[in-house]
Amino acid sequence: MTGGWMLAALLLGVLGVLAPVPRWALWPASFAASATSAAACLLAAATGRGAGRTFWRWLAGAVALLCLGIAGQAVDTLRHLGQVVAMSPLTGLFYFTAVSVAVLALLRLPGHRRTWRATVAMWLDIAIVAAASGLVLLQFMATLPLPVPDGVVATVLRIIMLGSACAAVVAVVKVGMSGTGPVHGRALWILSPVGLLGPLSLLLAPAFQRYPHLNAAVVVMPPLALALALAAHAQTRANLAGAAGPVLAEQPREAAGQRGISRIPYVAVAVTATMLLGVTVRTGYLPAGLAAGAVCLIVLVLIRQHAALSDNSRLADRLAVQARHDDLTGLPNRRHFTDALHGRRAATTVTVCDLDDFTALNDRLGDDTGDAILRRAAERITLAVGGDALVARLLGDEFGVLLGAEHPLAEGDRLAEALLQAFQAPLPVDGHDLLVTVTVGSAAGRDEVVPDLLRRAELALQSAQRVGANRHQRHTAGLDASAQHHADLAAALRRGLARGEFRLVYQPIVELPLGGMHAVEALVRWHPDGGAPVSPAEFIPVAEQTGMIVDLGAWILDTACADAAAWQRRHGTAAPRISVNVSARQLLDPELPGLVGSVLRRHGLEPGRVTLEITETAVFAGGPALHTVRALRALGVGIALDDFGTGHSSLTLLRTCPVTTLKVDKSFIDELNGSPEQEAIAVSLSGIAATLGLRAVAEGVETRDQADRLHVLGYRFAQGYHFARPLPAGDIDAALLSAVS
């Protein structure tokens, strides 16, 4: 609506230039435009809240006073037709009060919270802008010929012009330097040029003397009202979209736009310098008032630059500290730790400890609790080793300790034992006591070996973790050779998989007591070209650690299913089921269920003909691995717990994990044909399986007596060397043919 009134005023103004119109013709349009902009401000206040609502109410009040000023000046102009600018003291008071209310509304806007240093810097910037703007305004007022003789009206005009310009400066400073607070930034930017319309009207006033219907005030009022309406509209849209109010107030100015606030003081200084240069060139000297103002401005700029350099220096120091420390625990980080090592040559002991099963704890309890565990662990390690040691968080849940030879824990394994002992007591985290243990690797040396101690300690840690948890391993020369062999074996594994050096063999799972082939377990063998066969016990752990087990496991699954599908086509229902081992690393891959489903479809194999064998430890902690197992079971494939009884052996696992088969470990089968106490576990596992409706398979059967005893104890399925060693697919096919004949 404000735009419509402005368009009407424009048409009347142009029409008045071409043809006579009444002197009062434009005043109603200016008044109506201002009134509708006041209504727009009230709408912005109605949709806002808090300080934003108060600001727009004050601004609506300022526009209402402006409307009164317009009405008063319309009357003054019609009463004093010969004056260029007719303004009574009452009209001037309305204008002055309107400008004052607008400036107060801007000043009352709350800014963003800052540190005291940021606050000082902000006020220095504001002082620079104010000083520069003041110099420009004073020079402008001194050189601007007013369209009225000196007197009360001239004084009022100067005050209004100065106040309007101050409003523009305050708006720019508020939005660009101290933050917009609860008012939409775009709205304040739209408002910022409004204050310049007052001085502009005085410049245009002499040009309108030829047109009786035109007046400086009546010309600038419609665009001023339009700017106010557009700003209020921007605020209303932001309010309705939820982008104003407290949300805007909480936006960190330092993060969002602090980089751009320095431009405003520099622009102000540049404009002032240009003005001072122009005055000097035009007059040949710089007036005393301007010279004094220029000196003050220079002093303010120097102080601000000194503050900026000081802030930059403090920031650089803080960033340097942060770059060498861990944000979560406050401990030195890996960079700090390695730098400390590289600077030493004296006898040094380095110990690296890792929280056991931290990943499972973090998955089960959540990231916040995991962070709390790490902080508590850092405190306990620091307390255990004393203040003379360098304790660092190296990565994840791995911590490092560096000791000099003079430290009381540097001798032998005392440091490692102190760390192990420190974690025997539970960690208090979020009101709970959590039992968290550590595994430790250590290395010691002097002179040129000191920079390499961290690598050696981590190598010892890896060796200890392969054995188990809550233990210590000291670095030895053999670990270096083992690490090199591990690296060579990993490279050979990748080459071997690409060259097709792997083969599958199948060990029958027979049905007791007759020994008919019920299923086969797929076992992988590696025969490098031109080399001796490599034991699975040697290359499977390497494949697990390097992640190559995912690719190798996919190949095993595809090959085994292809062989099973071929047996099914040739032998029908006599074909054996297929069991395929799935590693813990594979269970962490969310793509595994999709891979299994695509392999089954590709080979036309029914899911019920396939059993995937997993270990207890892989799913004991739950989390992603257990979710993957449930997704696999949903496909229709069987799930077998391999080596049951040797891992965590929690009976709860049989309720949470969708198991279909228990494979009883060989260690329990070896104790058969002995005393009832020796057979107790094997008997119990058979009973548990029968009660839960699971299939029990006895592993490692090597004698006829064991097979007979298993049948008596209730076992119906078994596998082992007594029945058959692992055989190639062709031999399985031949055995099936001979069984038929």
PDB file of C-alpha atoms in Angstrom, residues 34-257:
ATOM      1  CA  SER A  34       3.832   7.608   6.208  1.00  0.00           C
ATOM      2  CA  ALA A  35       0.699   6.380   7.978  1.00  0.00           C
ATOM      3  CA  THR A  36       0.742   3.047   6.127  1.00  0.00           C
ATOM      4  CA  SER A  37       4.445   2.605   6.954  1.00  0.00           C
ATOM      5  CA  ALA A  38       3.554   3.138  10.627  1.00  0.00           C
ATOM      6  CA  ALA A  39       0.952   0.398  10.269  1.00  0.00           C
ATOM      7  CA  ALA A  40       3.624  -1.858   8.729  1.00  0.00           C
ATOM      8  CA  CYS A  41       5.855  -1.213  11.754  1.00  0.00           C
ATOM      9  CA  LEU A  42       2.998  -2.148  14.092  1.00  0.00           C
ATOM     10  CA  LEU A  43       2.493  -5.385  12.136  1.00  0.00           C
ATOM     11  CA  ALA A  44       6.186  -6.201  12.515  1.00  0.00           C
ATOM     12  CA  ALA A  45       5.841  -5.553  16.250  1.00  0.00           C
ATOM     13  CA  ALA A  46       2.756  -7.760  16.488  1.00  0.00           C
ATOM     14  CA  THR A  47       4.531 -10.724  14.887  1.00  0.00           C
ATOM     15  CA  GLY A  48       7.732 -10.230  16.893  1.00  0.00           C
ATOM     16  CA  ARG A  49       8.654 -10.734  20.506  1.00  0.00           C
ATOM     17  CA  GLY A  50      10.867  -9.340  23.226  1.00  0.00           C
ATOM     18  CA  ALA A  51      13.210  -6.500  22.351  1.00  0.00           C
ATOM     19  CA  GLY A  52      12.350  -6.814  18.646  1.00  0.00           C
ATOM     20  CA  ARG A  53       8.688  -6.089  19.355  1.00  0.00           C
ATOM     21  CA  THR A  54       9.649  -3.068  21.487  1.00  0.00           C
ATOM     22  CA  PHE A  55      11.899  -1.696  18.739  1.00  0.00           C
ATOM     23  CA  TRP A  56       9.194  -1.786  16.078  1.00  0.00           C
ATOM     24  CA  ARG A  57       6.675  -0.235  18.472  1.00  0.00           C
ATOM     25  CA  TRP A  58       9.077   2.633  19.121  1.00  0.00           C
ATOM     26  CA  LEU A  59       9.697   2.994  15.402  1.00  0.00           C
ATOM     27  CA  ALA A  60       5.942   3.065  14.774  1.00  0.00           C
ATOM     28  CA  GLY A  61       5.715   5.852  17.355  1.00  0.00           C
ATOM     29  CA  ALA A  62       8.504   7.759  15.587  1.00  0.00           C
ATOM     30  CA  VAL A  63       6.662   7.446  12.271  1.00  0.00           C
ATOM     31  CA  ALA A  64       3.430   8.636  13.939  1.00  0.00           C
ATOM     32  CA  LEU A  65       5.287  11.753  15.146  1.00  0.00           C
ATOM     33  CA  LEU A  66       6.625  12.122  11.620  1.00  0.00           C
ATOM     34  CA  CYS A  67       3.040  12.108  10.325  1.00  0.00           C
ATOM     35  CA  LEU A  68       2.203  14.910  12.735  1.00  0.00           C
ATOM     36  CA  GLY A  69       5.225  16.811  11.466  1.00  0.00           C
ATOM     37  CA  ILE A  70       4.064  16.310   7.875  1.00  0.00           C
ATOM     38  CA  ALA A  71       0.590  17.592   8.736  1.00  0.00           C
ATOM     39  CA  GLY A  72       2.090  20.575  10.556  1.00  0.00           C
ATOM     40  CA  GLN A  73       4.439  21.432   7.702  1.00  0.00           C
ATOM     41  CA  ALA A  74       1.601  21.117   5.198  1.00  0.00           C
ATOM     42  CA  VAL A  75      -0.306  23.758   7.148  1.00  0.00           C
ATOM     43  CA  ASP A  76       2.832  25.913   7.522  1.00  0.00           C
ATOM     44  CA  THR A  77       3.584  25.711   3.806  1.00  0.00           C
ATOM     45  CA  LEU A  78       0.041  26.681   2.775  1.00  0.00           C
ATOM     46  CA  ARG A  79       0.065  29.591   5.262  1.00  0.00           C
ATOM     47  CA  HIS A  80       3.496  30.910   4.142  1.00  0.00           C
ATOM     48  CA  LEU A  81       3.509  30.431   0.385  1.00  0.00           C
ATOM     49  CA  GLY A  82       6.566  32.575  -0.226  1.00  0.00           C
ATOM     50  CA  GLN A  83       8.970  30.639   1.965  1.00  0.00           C
ATOM     51  CA  VAL A  84      11.179  27.900   0.523  1.00  0.00           C
ATOM     52  CA  VAL A  85      10.943  25.881   3.740  1.00  0.00           C
ATOM     53  CA  ALA A  86       8.039  26.812   5.954  1.00  0.00           C
ATOM     54  CA  MET A  87       8.293  25.268   9.381  1.00  0.00           C
ATOM     55  CA  SER A  88       6.854  26.407  12.677  1.00  0.00           C
ATOM     56  CA  PRO A  89       8.593  25.555  15.985  1.00  0.00           C
ATOM     57  CA  LEU A  90       5.832  23.016  16.725  1.00  0.00           C
ATOM     58  CA  THR A  91       6.419  21.260  13.398  1.00  0.00           C
ATOM     59  CA  GLY A  92      10.154  21.266  14.013  1.00  0.00           C
ATOM     60  CA  LEU A  93       9.517  19.779  17.461  1.00  0.00           C
ATOM     61  CA  PHE A  94       7.513  16.942  15.891  1.00  0.00           C
ATOM     62  CA  TYR A  95      10.319  16.214  13.437  1.00  0.00           C
ATOM     63  CA  PHE A  96      13.019  16.456  16.095  1.00  0.00           C
ATOM     64  CA  THR A  97      11.093  14.170  18.469  1.00  0.00           C
ATOM     65  CA  ALA A  98      10.504  11.638  15.659  1.00  0.00           C
ATOM     66  CA  VAL A  99      14.223  11.499  14.867  1.00  0.00           C
ATOM     67  CA  SER A 100      15.110  11.262  18.576  1.00  0.00           C
ATOM     68  CA  VAL A 101      12.695   8.371  19.155  1.00  0.00           C
ATOM     69  CA  ALA A 102      14.112   6.512  16.134  1.00  0.00           C
ATOM     70  CA  VAL A 103      17.694   6.967  17.368  1.00  0.00           C
ATOM     71  CA  LEU A 104      16.719   5.842  20.883  1.00  0.00           C
ATOM     72  CA  ALA A 105      14.984   2.779  19.431  1.00  0.00           C
ATOM     73  CA  LEU A 106      18.202   1.850  17.642  1.00  0.00           C
ATOM     74  CA  LEU A 107      20.369   2.474  20.694  1.00  0.00           C
ATOM     75  CA  ARG A 108      18.091   0.368  22.910  1.00  0.00           C
ATOM     76  CA  LEU A 109      18.538  -2.719  20.746  1.00  0.00           C
ATOM     77  CA  PRO A 110      20.557  -5.319  22.668  1.00  0.00           C
ATOM     78  CA  GLY A 111      23.679  -6.602  20.951  1.00  0.00           C
ATOM     79  CA  HIS A 112      25.474  -9.912  21.254  1.00  0.00           C
ATOM     80  CA  ARG A 113      27.365 -10.945  24.360  1.00  0.00           C
ATOM     81  CA  ARG A 114      31.097 -10.421  24.089  1.00  0.00           C
ATOM     82  CA  THR A 115      34.228 -10.722  26.132  1.00  0.00           C
ATOM     83  CA  TRP A 116      35.563  -7.519  27.602  1.00  0.00           C
ATOM     84  CA  ARG A 117      38.302  -7.373  24.972  1.00  0.00           C
ATOM     85  CA  ALA A 118      35.763  -7.742  22.175  1.00  0.00           C
ATOM     86  CA  THR A 119      33.616  -5.061  23.807  1.00  0.00           C
ATOM     87  CA  VAL A 120      36.548  -2.619  23.966  1.00  0.00           C
ATOM     88  CA  ALA A 121      37.364  -3.322  20.315  1.00  0.00           C
ATOM     89  CA  MET A 122      33.724  -2.737  19.340  1.00  0.00           C
ATOM     90  CA  TRP A 123      33.569   0.607  21.135  1.00  0.00           C
ATOM     91  CA  LEU A 124      36.836   1.695  19.550  1.00  0.00           C
ATOM     92  CA  ASP A 125      35.361   0.889  16.148  1.00  0.00           C
ATOM     93  CA  ILE A 126      32.215   2.811  17.041  1.00  0.00           C
ATOM     94  CA  ALA A 127      34.308   5.791  18.210  1.00  0.00           C
ATOM     95  CA  ILE A 128      36.226   5.776  14.920  1.00  0.00           C
ATOM     96  CA  VAL A 129      33.013   5.707  12.891  1.00  0.00           C
ATOM     97  CA  ALA A 130      31.445   8.399  15.083  1.00  0.00           C
ATOM     98  CA  ALA A 131      34.511  10.664  14.837  1.00  0.00           C
ATOM     99  CA  ALA A 132      34.776  10.247  11.082  1.00  0.00           C
ATOM    100  CA  SER A 133      31.047  10.777  10.574  1.00  0.00           C
ATOM    101  CA  GLY A 134      31.101  13.814  12.852  1.00  0.00           C
ATOM    102  CA  LEU A 135      33.860  15.475  10.841  1.00  0.00           C
ATOM    103  CA  VAL A 136      32.019  14.857   7.586  1.00  0.00           C
ATOM    104  CA  LEU A 137      28.707  16.098   9.013  1.00  0.00           C
ATOM    105  CA  LEU A 138      30.228  19.242  10.499  1.00  0.00           C
ATOM    106  CA  GLN A 139      31.925  20.105   7.224  1.00  0.00           C
ATOM    107  CA  PHE A 140      28.716  19.385   5.343  1.00  0.00           C
ATOM    108  CA  MET A 141      26.683  21.602   7.654  1.00  0.00           C
ATOM    109  CA  ALA A 142      29.266  24.376   7.504  1.00  0.00           C
ATOM    110  CA  THR A 143      29.329  24.489   3.715  1.00  0.00           C
ATOM    111  CA  LEU A 144      25.667  23.718   2.950  1.00  0.00           C
ATOM    112  CA  PRO A 145      23.707  26.892   2.163  1.00  0.00           C
ATOM    113  CA  LEU A 146      20.383  26.581   3.948  1.00  0.00           C
ATOM    114  CA  PRO A 147      17.305  27.634   1.948  1.00  0.00           C
ATOM    115  CA  VAL A 148      16.204  29.864   4.867  1.00  0.00           C
ATOM    116  CA  PRO A 149      17.863  32.745   6.644  1.00  0.00           C
ATOM    117  CA  ASP A 150      19.567  32.103   9.982  1.00  0.00           C
ATOM    118  CA  GLY A 151      17.135  31.960  12.808  1.00  0.00           C
ATOM    119  CA  VAL A 152      15.026  29.494  14.728  1.00  0.00           C
ATOM    120  CA  VAL A 153      14.003  27.580  11.610  1.00  0.00           C
ATOM    121  CA  ALA A 154      17.603  27.312  10.429  1.00  0.00           C
ATOM    122  CA  THR A 155      18.675  26.010  13.820  1.00  0.00           C
ATOM    123  CA  VAL A 156      15.849  23.495  13.859  1.00  0.00           C
ATOM    124  CA  LEU A 157      16.778  22.357  10.342  1.00  0.00           C
ATOM    125  CA  ARG A 158      20.401  21.871  11.329  1.00  0.00           C
ATOM    126  CA  ILE A 159      19.389  19.860  14.392  1.00  0.00           C
ATOM    127  CA  ILE A 160      17.000  17.688  12.379  1.00  0.00           C
ATOM    128  CA  MET A 161      19.587  17.158   9.653  1.00  0.00           C
ATOM    129  CA  LEU A 162      22.250  16.239  12.224  1.00  0.00           C
ATOM    130  CA  GLY A 163      19.854  13.907  14.022  1.00  0.00           C
ATOM    131  CA  SER A 164      18.818  12.198  10.784  1.00  0.00           C
ATOM    132  CA  ALA A 165      22.431  11.651   9.784  1.00  0.00           C
ATOM    133  CA  CYS A 166      23.176  10.307  13.278  1.00  0.00           C
ATOM    134  CA  ALA A 167      20.290   7.872  12.891  1.00  0.00           C
ATOM    135  CA  ALA A 168      21.834   6.602   9.655  1.00  0.00           C
ATOM    136  CA  VAL A 169      25.248   6.219  11.319  1.00  0.00           C
ATOM    137  CA  VAL A 170      23.729   4.460  14.348  1.00  0.00           C
ATOM    138  CA  ALA A 171      21.840   2.057  12.071  1.00  0.00           C
ATOM    139  CA  VAL A 172      25.017   1.183  10.148  1.00  0.00           C
ATOM    140  CA  VAL A 173      27.026   0.798  13.348  1.00  0.00           C
ATOM    141  CA  LYS A 174      24.292  -1.279  14.965  1.00  0.00           C
ATOM    142  CA  VAL A 175      23.844  -3.737  12.120  1.00  0.00           C
ATOM    143  CA  GLY A 176      27.459  -3.912  11.021  1.00  0.00           C
ATOM    144  CA  MET A 177      29.411  -3.735  14.255  1.00  0.00           C
ATOM    145  CA  SER A 178      27.444  -4.395  17.402  1.00  0.00           C
ATOM    146  CA  GLY A 179      25.119  -6.977  15.888  1.00  0.00           C
ATOM    147  CA  THR A 180      21.481  -6.866  14.895  1.00  0.00           C
ATOM    148  CA  GLY A 181      20.274  -8.611  18.021  1.00  0.00           C
ATOM    149  CA  PRO A 182      16.552  -9.420  17.880  1.00  0.00           C
ATOM    150  CA  VAL A 183      15.953  -7.339  14.709  1.00  0.00           C
ATOM    151  CA  HIS A 184      16.423  -8.842  11.274  1.00  0.00           C
ATOM    152  CA  GLY A 185      19.720  -7.621   9.788  1.00  0.00           C
ATOM    153  CA  ARG A 186      18.243  -6.984   6.340  1.00  0.00           C
ATOM    154  CA  ALA A 187      15.589  -4.733   7.890  1.00  0.00           C
ATOM    155  CA  LEU A 188      18.227  -2.537   9.554  1.00  0.00           C
ATOM    156  CA  TRP A 189      20.248  -2.343   6.359  1.00  0.00           C
ATOM    157  CA  ILE A 190      17.121  -1.108   4.552  1.00  0.00           C
ATOM    158  CA  LEU A 191      16.596   1.486   7.279  1.00  0.00           C
ATOM    159  CA  SER A 192      20.187   2.780   7.295  1.00  0.00           C
ATOM    160  CA  PRO A 193      19.888   5.149   4.255  1.00  0.00           C
ATOM    161  CA  VAL A 194      16.685   6.710   5.632  1.00  0.00           C
ATOM    162  CA  GLY A 195      18.615   9.162   7.788  1.00  0.00           C
ATOM    163  CA  LEU A 196      20.320  10.630   4.741  1.00  0.00           C
ATOM    164  CA  LEU A 197      17.017  11.725   3.197  1.00  0.00           C
ATOM    165  CA  GLY A 198      16.810  14.735   5.553  1.00  0.00           C
ATOM    166  CA  PRO A 199      20.078  16.349   4.380  1.00  0.00           C
ATOM    167  CA  LEU A 200      19.154  15.373   0.813  1.00  0.00           C
ATOM    168  CA  SER A 201      15.875  17.286   1.060  1.00  0.00           C
ATOM    169  CA  LEU A 202      17.736  20.498   1.950  1.00  0.00           C
ATOM    170  CA  LEU A 203      19.984  20.082  -1.050  1.00  0.00           C
ATOM    171  CA  LEU A 204      16.947  19.665  -3.313  1.00  0.00           C
ATOM    172  CA  ALA A 205      14.863  22.470  -1.772  1.00  0.00           C
ATOM    173  CA  PRO A 206      16.082  25.342  -4.046  1.00  0.00           C
ATOM    174  CA  ALA A 207      15.322  23.275  -7.146  1.00  0.00           C
ATOM    175  CA  PHE A 208      11.622  23.051  -6.238  1.00  0.00           C
ATOM    176  CA  GLN A 209      11.017  26.819  -5.998  1.00  0.00           C
ATOM    177  CA  ARG A 210       9.760  26.937  -9.601  1.00  0.00           C
ATOM    178  CA  TYR A 211       7.002  24.388  -8.861  1.00  0.00           C
ATOM    179  CA  PRO A 212       4.483  25.590  -6.298  1.00  0.00           C
ATOM    180  CA  HIS A 213       3.110  22.084  -5.630  1.00  0.00           C
ATOM    181  CA  LEU A 214       6.553  20.658  -4.805  1.00  0.00           C
ATOM    182  CA  ASN A 215       8.369  20.928  -1.488  1.00  0.00           C
ATOM    183  CA  ALA A 216      11.531  19.292  -0.155  1.00  0.00           C
ATOM    184  CA  ALA A 217       9.604  17.489   2.586  1.00  0.00           C
ATOM    185  CA  VAL A 218       6.767  16.364   0.353  1.00  0.00           C
ATOM    186  CA  VAL A 219       9.274  14.876  -2.119  1.00  0.00           C
ATOM    187  CA  VAL A 220      11.363  12.804   0.336  1.00  0.00           C
ATOM    188  CA  MET A 221       8.503  11.586   2.527  1.00  0.00           C
ATOM    189  CA  PRO A 222       7.096   8.898   0.140  1.00  0.00           C
ATOM    190  CA  PRO A 223      10.493   7.182  -0.463  1.00  0.00           C
ATOM    191  CA  LEU A 224      11.220   7.436   3.273  1.00  0.00           C
ATOM    192  CA  ALA A 225       7.877   5.773   4.036  1.00  0.00           C
ATOM    193  CA  LEU A 226       8.551   3.112   1.385  1.00  0.00           C
ATOM    194  CA  ALA A 227      11.924   2.259   2.979  1.00  0.00           C
ATOM    195  CA  LEU A 228      10.257   1.962   6.377  1.00  0.00           C
ATOM    196  CA  ALA A 229       7.524  -0.279   4.960  1.00  0.00           C
ATOM    197  CA  LEU A 230      10.044  -2.523   3.177  1.00  0.00           C
ATOM    198  CA  ALA A 231      12.092  -2.870   6.366  1.00  0.00           C
ATOM    199  CA  ALA A 232       8.976  -3.735   8.379  1.00  0.00           C
ATOM    200  CA  HIS A 233       7.941  -6.243   5.701  1.00  0.00           C
ATOM    201  CA  ALA A 234      11.371  -7.930   5.875  1.00  0.00           C
ATOM    202  CA  GLN A 235      11.058  -8.145   9.650  1.00  0.00           C
ATOM    203  CA  THR A 236       7.522  -9.553   9.455  1.00  0.00           C
ATOM    204  CA  ARG A 237       8.583 -12.271   7.003  1.00  0.00           C
ATOM    205  CA  ALA A 238      11.527 -13.165   9.228  1.00  0.00           C
ATOM    206  CA  ASN A 239       9.239 -13.321  12.270  1.00  0.00           C
ATOM    207  CA  LEU A 240       6.761 -15.592  10.521  1.00  0.00           C
ATOM    208  CA  ALA A 241       9.556 -17.824   9.251  1.00  0.00           C
ATOM    209  CA  GLY A 242      10.954 -18.188  12.756  1.00  0.00           C
ATOM    210  CA  ALA A 243      14.233 -16.490  11.827  1.00  0.00           C
ATOM    211  CA  ALA A 244      13.837 -13.529  14.178  1.00  0.00           C
ATOM    212  CA  GLY A 245      13.469 -13.069  17.910  1.00  0.00           C
ATOM    213  CA  PRO A 246      15.731 -15.063  20.249  1.00  0.00           C
ATOM    214  CA  VAL A 247      16.977 -17.259  17.386  1.00  0.00           C
ATOM    215  CA  LEU A 248      18.669 -14.285  15.772  1.00  0.00           C
ATOM    216  CA  ALA A 249      19.758 -12.961  19.104  1.00  0.00           C
ATOM    217  CA  GLU A 250      21.624 -16.163  19.781  1.00  0.00           C
ATOM    218  CA  GLN A 251      23.591 -16.154  16.546  1.00  0.00           C
ATOM    219  CA  PRO A 252      27.267 -15.604  17.359  1.00  0.00           C
ATOM    220  CA  ARG A 253      28.346 -12.450  15.587  1.00  0.00           C
ATOM    221  CA  GLU A 254      31.969 -13.420  16.042  1.00  0.00           C
ATOM    222  CA  ALA A 255      31.362 -16.659  14.130  1.00  0.00           C
ATOM    223  CA  ALA A 256      28.946 -15.401  11.525  1.00  0.00           C
ATOM    224  CA  GLY A 257      30.237 -12.041  10.449  1.00  0.00           C
TER     225      GLY A 257
END
